[in-house]
PDB file of C-alpha atoms in Angstrom:
ATOM      1  CA  MET A   9     153.818 165.937  -1.580  1.00  0.00           C
ATOM      2  CA  ASN A  10     155.789 168.759  -3.347  1.00  0.00           C
ATOM      3  CA  ALA A  11     159.188 168.357  -4.011  1.00  0.00           C
ATOM      4  CA  LEU A  12     160.618 171.466  -2.214  1.00  0.00           C
ATOM      5  CA  GLY A  13     159.144 169.720   1.534  1.00  0.00           C
ATOM      6  CA  THR A  14     156.613 172.669   2.198  1.00  0.00           C
ATOM      7  CA  GLY A  15     152.916 170.549   1.686  1.00  0.00           C
ATOM      8  CA  THR A  16     149.703 171.954   0.003  1.00  0.00           C
ATOM      9  CA  ILE A  17     146.962 174.472   1.221  1.00  0.00           C
ATOM     10  CA  ASP A  18     144.999 171.784   2.050  1.00  0.00           C
ATOM     11  CA  HIS A  19     147.767 169.177   3.733  1.00  0.00           C
ATOM     12  CA  PRO A  20     150.643 171.410   5.151  1.00  0.00           C
ATOM     13  CA  LEU A  21     153.990 169.871   6.236  1.00  0.00           C
ATOM     14  CA  THR A  22     153.120 170.935   9.186  1.00  0.00           C
ATOM     15  CA  ARG A  23     150.094 171.819  11.717  1.00  0.00           C
ATOM     16  CA  ASP A  24     152.288 174.773  13.476  1.00  0.00           C
ATOM     17  CA  PRO A  25     151.751 177.973  12.250  1.00  0.00           C
ATOM     18  CA  GLN A  26     155.102 179.488  12.587  1.00  0.00           C
ATOM     19  CA  LYS A  27     157.122 176.776  10.728  1.00  0.00           C
ATOM     20  CA  GLN A  28     154.788 176.777   7.481  1.00  0.00           C
ATOM     21  CA  ASP A  29     155.605 178.419   4.255  1.00  0.00           C
ATOM     22  CA  LEU A  30     153.897 182.163   4.158  1.00  0.00           C
ATOM     23  CA  THR A  31     153.186 181.813   0.721  1.00  0.00           C
ATOM     24  CA  MET A  32     150.779 179.216   1.827  1.00  0.00           C
ATOM     25  CA  ASN A  33     148.922 181.254   4.435  1.00  0.00           C
ATOM     26  CA  PRO A  34     148.476 184.860   2.835  1.00  0.00           C
ATOM     27  CA  SER A  35     146.906 186.808   5.853  1.00  0.00           C
ATOM     28  CA  LEU A  36     143.822 188.885   5.179  1.00  0.00           C
ATOM     29  CA  THR A  37     145.844 192.339   4.891  1.00  0.00           C
ATOM     30  CA  ASP A  38     147.714 190.737   1.836  1.00  0.00           C
ATOM     31  CA  ILE A  39     144.711 190.239  -0.211  1.00  0.00           C
ATOM     32  CA  PRO A  40     143.744 193.189  -2.148  1.00  0.00           C
ATOM     33  CA  ALA A  41     139.983 194.659  -1.507  1.00  0.00           C
ATOM     34  CA  PRO A  42     137.716 194.141  -4.749  1.00  0.00           C
ATOM     35  CA  VAL A  43     137.608 196.915  -7.586  1.00  0.00           C
ATOM     36  CA  ASN A  44     133.759 196.389  -6.931  1.00  0.00           C
ATOM     37  CA  ALA A  45     133.756 196.630  -3.060  1.00  0.00           C
ATOM     38  CA  ASP A  46     131.312 199.571  -3.063  1.00  0.00           C
ATOM     39  CA  ALA A  47     128.926 197.742  -5.611  1.00  0.00           C
ATOM     40  CA  ILE A  48     129.623 194.830  -3.244  1.00  0.00           C
ATOM     41  CA  GLU A  49     128.067 196.974  -0.079  1.00  0.00           C
ATOM     42  CA  SER A  50     125.761 198.163  -1.868  1.00  0.00           C
ATOM     43  CA  ARG A  51     124.309 194.836  -2.809  1.00  0.00           C
ATOM     44  CA  GLN A  52     124.721 193.709   0.593  1.00  0.00           C
ATOM     45  CA  ASN A  53     122.838 196.829   1.571  1.00  0.00           C
ATOM     46  CA  ARG A  54     119.956 196.170  -0.746  1.00  0.00           C
ATOM     47  CA  ASN A  55     120.206 192.270   0.718  1.00  0.00           C
ATOM     48  CA  HIS A  56     119.597 193.743   3.875  1.00  0.00           C
ATOM     49  CA  ALA A  57     116.681 196.559   3.622  1.00  0.00           C
ATOM     50  CA  MET A  58     114.989 193.034   1.333  1.00  0.00           C
ATOM     51  CA  GLN A  59     114.934 191.075   3.550  1.00  0.00           C
ATOM     52  CA  LEU A  60     113.708 193.003   6.712  1.00  0.00           C
ATOM     53  CA  ILE A  61     110.476 193.599   3.562  1.00  0.00           C
ATOM     54  CA  PRO A  62     108.060 191.504   5.285  1.00  0.00           C
ATOM     55  CA  GLU A  63     108.903 192.557   8.954  1.00  0.00           C
ATOM     56  CA  ALA A  64     107.967 196.029   7.291  1.00  0.00           C
ATOM     57  CA  LEU A  65     104.482 194.666   5.560  1.00  0.00           C
ATOM     58  CA  ALA A  66     104.216 192.445   8.897  1.00  0.00           C
ATOM     59  CA  ARG A  67     105.020 195.503  11.360  1.00  0.00           C
ATOM     60  CA  ALA A  68     102.217 197.886   8.674  1.00  0.00           C
ATOM     61  CA  HIS A  69      99.412 194.965   9.156  1.00  0.00           C
ATOM     62  CA  MET A  70      99.699 194.306  12.375  1.00  0.00           C
ATOM     63  CA  HIS A  71      98.918 198.708  12.381  1.00  0.00           C
ATOM     64  CA  GLU A  72      96.253 198.552  10.592  1.00  0.00           C
ATOM     65  CA  ARG A  73      94.459 195.104  12.343  1.00  0.00           C
ATOM     66  CA  LEU A  74      95.300 197.319  15.616  1.00  0.00           C
ATOM     67  CA  ARG A  75      93.239 200.477  13.711  1.00  0.00           C
ATOM     68  CA  GLU A  76      90.621 198.612  12.769  1.00  0.00           C
ATOM     69  CA  ALA A  77      89.406 197.074  15.811  1.00  0.00           C
ATOM     70  CA  GLU A  78      90.345 200.362  17.965  1.00  0.00           C
ATOM     71  CA  SER A  79      87.456 202.033  15.516  1.00  0.00           C
ATOM     72  CA  GLU A  80      85.603 198.851  15.979  1.00  0.00           C
ATOM     73  CA  ARG A  81      85.273 199.032  19.815  1.00  0.00           C
ATOM     74  CA  ARG A  82      84.452 202.788  19.181  1.00  0.00           C
ATOM     75  CA  ALA A  83      81.335 201.748  16.822  1.00  0.00           C
ATOM     76  CA  HIS A  84      80.533 199.242  19.528  1.00  0.00           C
ATOM     77  CA  ARG A  85      80.766 201.606  22.565  1.00  0.00           C
ATOM     78  CA  LEU A  86      78.858 204.646  21.013  1.00  0.00           C
ATOM     79  CA  ALA A  87      76.114 202.105  20.184  1.00  0.00           C
ATOM     80  CA  ALA A  88      75.857 200.617  23.254  1.00  0.00           C
ATOM     81  CA  ALA A  89      75.793 204.804  24.499  1.00  0.00           C
ATOM     82  CA  ARG A  90      72.697 204.761  21.992  1.00  0.00           C
ATOM     83  CA  ARG A  91      71.143 202.118  23.611  1.00  0.00           C
ATOM     84  CA  MET A  92      71.383 203.249  27.365  1.00  0.00           C
ATOM     85  CA  GLN A  93      69.863 207.003  26.145  1.00  0.00           C
ATOM     86  CA  ARG A  94      67.132 205.489  24.551  1.00  0.00           C
ATOM     87  CA  ARG A  95      66.205 203.080  27.390  1.00  0.00           C
ATOM     88  CA  ALA A  96      66.606 205.723  30.135  1.00  0.00           C
ATOM     89  CA  GLU A  97      64.618 208.465  27.682  1.00  0.00           C
ATOM     90  CA  ARG A  98      61.678 205.450  27.951  1.00  0.00           C
ATOM     91  CA  ALA A  99      62.107 205.036  31.768  1.00  0.00           C
ATOM     92  CA  SER A 100      62.067 209.048  31.885  1.00  0.00           C
ATOM     93  CA  LEU A 101      58.318 209.417  30.206  1.00  0.00           C
ATOM     94  CA  ARG A 102      57.755 205.891  32.468  1.00  0.00           C
ATOM     95  CA  ALA A 103      58.304 208.042  35.390  1.00  0.00           C
ATOM     96  CA  ARG A 104      56.440 211.627  34.057  1.00  0.00           C
ATOM     97  CA  ARG A 105      53.254 209.700  32.837  1.00  0.00           C
ATOM     98  CA  ALA A 106      52.975 207.725  36.149  1.00  0.00           C
ATOM     99  CA  LEU A 107      53.791 210.866  37.864  1.00  0.00           C
ATOM    100  CA  ALA A 108      50.951 212.945  35.909  1.00  0.00           C
ATOM    101  CA  MET A 109      48.681 210.077  36.885  1.00  0.00           C
ATOM    102  CA  ALA A 110      49.298 209.855  40.778  1.00  0.00           C
ATOM    103  CA  VAL A 111      48.749 213.688  40.258  1.00  0.00           C
ATOM    104  CA  MET A 112      45.632 213.561  38.355  1.00  0.00           C
ATOM    105  CA  GLN A 113      44.280 211.039  40.905  1.00  0.00           C
TER     106      GLN A 113
END
């Protein structure tokens, strides 16, 4: 123990905050702000931005995948429409031939 009977920061003489030595527990307002507070804030902002990079990359990747999927769906619909158009044209040609055969008889 301390010779004055005040204790230490780790082992205060008493647990009662009112009775503790005030020099042992400086409040946050007593601690001066660091000289490079702007640098620390800038570093924290940069760290925050760095943490968001994977999220931004994932969002961009998903956007690209959705665009590719939509493009692929459009291509499939176009191919199906062309198949149906050719089928309809063949059916029309068969009908025209059948009508011509019916008229010829």
